[in-house]
Coordinates of C-alpha atoms in Angstrom, one line a residue:
G1 CA -58.7 6.8 61.1
L2 CA -60.1 3.3 60.6
T3 CA -63.4 4.4 59.3
H4 CA -61.9 6.4 56.5
S5 CA -60.8 3.3 54.7
G6 CA -64.0 2.4 52.9
F7 CA -63.9 -1.1 54.2
N8 CA -66.9 -2.5 56.0
E9 CA -66.7 -4.2 59.4
T10 CA -66.5 -7.7 58.1
Q11 CA -63.8 -6.7 55.6
L12 CA -61.9 -4.9 58.4
K13 CA -62.0 -8.1 60.6
K14 CA -60.6 -10.2 57.7
L15 CA -57.9 -7.6 57.0
A16 CA -57.0 -7.6 60.7
Q17 CA -56.7 -11.4 60.7
R18 CA -54.6 -11.3 57.6
F19 CA -52.4 -8.6 59.1
N20 CA -51.9 -10.7 62.2
R21 CA -50.9 -13.7 60.2
L22 CA -48.4 -11.6 58.3
D23 CA -47.0 -10.1 61.6
Q24 CA -44.8 -13.0 62.5
D25 CA -43.2 -11.4 65.6
S26 CA -46.6 -10.0 66.8
N27 CA -45.2 -6.5 67.3
G28 CA -48.2 -4.9 65.5
K29 CA -46.1 -3.9 62.5
L30 CA -45.0 -5.5 59.3
S31 CA -41.4 -5.4 58.3
V32 CA -40.3 -5.7 54.7
D33 CA -39.1 -9.2 55.5
E34 CA -42.4 -10.3 57.0
I35 CA -44.1 -9.0 53.9
K36 CA -41.7 -10.8 51.6
N37 CA -41.8 -14.0 53.5
E38 CA -45.6 -14.1 53.8
I39 CA -46.7 -12.8 50.4
P40 CA -44.8 -14.8 47.7
L41 CA -46.1 -12.7 44.8
L42 CA -44.6 -9.5 46.4
A43 CA -41.4 -11.3 47.3
Q44 CA -40.7 -11.7 43.7
N45 CA -41.6 -8.1 42.9
P46 CA -38.4 -6.0 42.6
L47 CA -40.3 -2.9 43.7
V48 CA -41.6 -4.4 47.0
D49 CA -39.2 -2.2 49.1
R50 CA -40.5 0.8 47.3
I51 CA -44.1 -0.2 47.8
V52 CA -43.5 -0.6 51.5
Q53 CA -41.9 2.8 51.6
I54 CA -45.0 4.3 50.2
L55 CA -47.3 2.4 52.5
D56 CA -45.1 3.4 55.5
K57 CA -46.5 6.9 56.1
N58 CA -44.7 7.5 59.4
K59 CA -41.3 6.4 57.9
D60 CA -40.4 3.9 60.6
N61 CA -39.6 1.2 58.0
Q62 CA -42.5 -0.9 59.0
V63 CA -46.2 -0.9 58.1
D64 CA -48.7 -0.8 61.0
F65 CA -52.3 -1.9 60.6
E66 CA -53.7 1.5 59.7
E67 CA -51.0 2.0 57.0
F68 CA -51.7 -1.5 55.7
M69 CA -55.4 -0.9 55.5
L70 CA -55.2 2.6 53.9
G71 CA -52.7 1.3 51.4
L72 CA -54.9 -1.6 50.4
S73 CA -58.0 0.5 50.3
S74 CA -56.5 2.5 47.4
F75 CA -56.4 -0.7 45.3
T76 CA -59.4 -2.6 46.4
V77 CA -62.2 -0.5 47.9
S78 CA -61.5 2.5 45.8
D79 CA -62.9 2.6 42.3
N80 CA -61.0 5.8 42.1
K81 CA -58.7 5.4 39.2
K82 CA -56.9 8.6 40.1
E83 CA -56.0 7.2 43.6
K84 CA -54.4 4.1 41.9
L85 CA -52.5 6.2 39.5
E86 CA -51.3 8.5 42.3
F87 CA -49.8 5.4 44.0
A88 CA -48.1 4.4 40.7
F89 CA -46.7 7.9 40.4
K90 CA -45.3 7.7 43.9
I91 CA -43.5 4.5 43.0
Y92 CA -41.5 6.4 40.4
D93 CA -41.2 9.7 42.4
M94 CA -38.4 8.3 44.6
D95 CA -37.4 11.5 46.3
E96 CA -41.1 12.5 46.8
D97 CA -40.7 16.0 45.4
G98 CA -43.8 15.7 43.2
F99 CA -41.8 15.1 40.0
I100 CA -40.4 12.0 38.3
S101 CA -36.9 13.1 37.4
N102 CA -34.2 11.4 35.4
S103 CA -32.6 10.1 38.6
D104 CA -36.0 8.9 40.0
L105 CA -36.6 6.9 36.8
Y106 CA -33.0 5.6 36.9
N107 CA -33.4 4.4 40.5
V108 CA -36.7 2.6 39.9
L109 CA -35.4 0.9 36.7
H110 CA -32.3 -0.1 38.7
M111 CA -34.5 -1.7 41.3
M112 CA -36.2 -3.6 38.5
V113 CA -33.2 -4.8 36.6
G114 CA -30.7 -5.0 39.4
D115 CA -27.1 -5.4 38.1
N116 CA -28.2 -7.1 34.9
L117 CA -27.5 -3.9 33.0
P118 CA -24.3 -1.8 33.4
P119 CA -25.1 1.7 34.9
A120 CA -24.1 3.5 31.6
N121 CA -26.5 1.4 29.6
L122 CA -29.3 1.9 32.1
Q123 CA -28.7 5.7 32.1
Q124 CA -28.9 5.7 28.3
I125 CA -32.3 4.0 28.4
V126 CA -33.5 6.5 31.0
D127 CA -32.2 9.5 28.9
K128 CA -33.8 8.1 25.7
T129 CA -37.1 7.5 27.6
M130 CA -37.1 11.1 28.9
V131 CA -36.4 12.5 25.4
Y132 CA -39.1 10.2 23.9
L133 CA -41.6 11.4 26.5
G134 CA -40.7 15.0 25.7
V135 CA -39.3 15.8 29.1
E136 CA -36.8 18.7 29.0
E137 CA -33.4 18.0 30.5
G138 CA -33.2 19.1 34.2
T139 CA -36.9 18.9 34.6
G140 CA -39.3 16.1 35.6
I141 CA -42.8 14.8 35.0
D142 CA -45.4 16.0 37.4
F143 CA -48.6 14.0 38.1
D144 CA -50.6 15.6 35.3
G145 CA -47.7 14.9 32.9
F146 CA -47.7 11.3 34.1
L147 CA -51.4 11.0 33.4
S148 CA -51.0 12.5 29.9
I149 CA -48.1 10.1 29.1
L150 CA -50.3 7.2 30.2
E151 CA -53.1 8.5 28.0
R152 CA -50.7 8.8 25.0
L153 CA -49.5 5.3 25.6
A154 CA -53.0 3.9 26.0
N155 CA -54.0 5.4 22.7
R156 CA -51.3 3.6 20.8
D157 CA -52.2 0.5 18.9
D158 CA -50.4 -2.1 21.1
N159 CA -52.3 -1.1 24.3
H160 CA -49.8 -2.3 26.9
A161 CA -49.9 0.9 29.0
M162 CA -53.2 0.5 30.7
D163 CA -52.5 -3.1 31.5
F164 CA -50.4 -1.6 34.3
E165 CA -53.5 -0.8 36.4
D166 CA -54.7 -4.3 35.9
S167 CA -51.4 -5.8 37.1
V168 CA -51.3 -3.6 40.1
Q169 CA -54.9 -4.7 41.0
I170 CA -53.9 -8.4 40.5
E171 CA -50.9 -8.1 42.7
I172 CA -52.7 -6.4 45.5
A173 CA -55.6 -8.9 45.2
E174 CA -53.0 -11.7 46.0
I175 CA -52.5 -10.1 49.5

């Protein structure tokens, strides 16, 4: 796998050095704590656990070098906007069923706001959001639906929606 990342040899060496610095216990894998301790920007991101879950392809609750490298390549090497948006979609698709459901959205927002909002208020926000987006009750948003929602939001006058991609890029650049 290492050649499929799109990184050149120099970049791979730098990534390996960075990975080894992050890997405090030198076990060849990064735990969520190592990532939080060593990357301050991610430590403050309420979605860091979810990001690690997505990077962690073999589901051992740690990120090995190949998972680290492939995850970063989606943000840095790839000019493929679709790949970046697929990653964003995966953040919201908590149960990994290919749809962002009401409960997926609730769980992600709960990660973001913690206990600052009572569950009933949070559920109200989720329900209103799903109605606003035109999602029928009991269904979810697939990847194509996600893309068309982003398009709709991007075409509004206030233009906050596509800032999302820039912020993802900035956060990953900090690694």
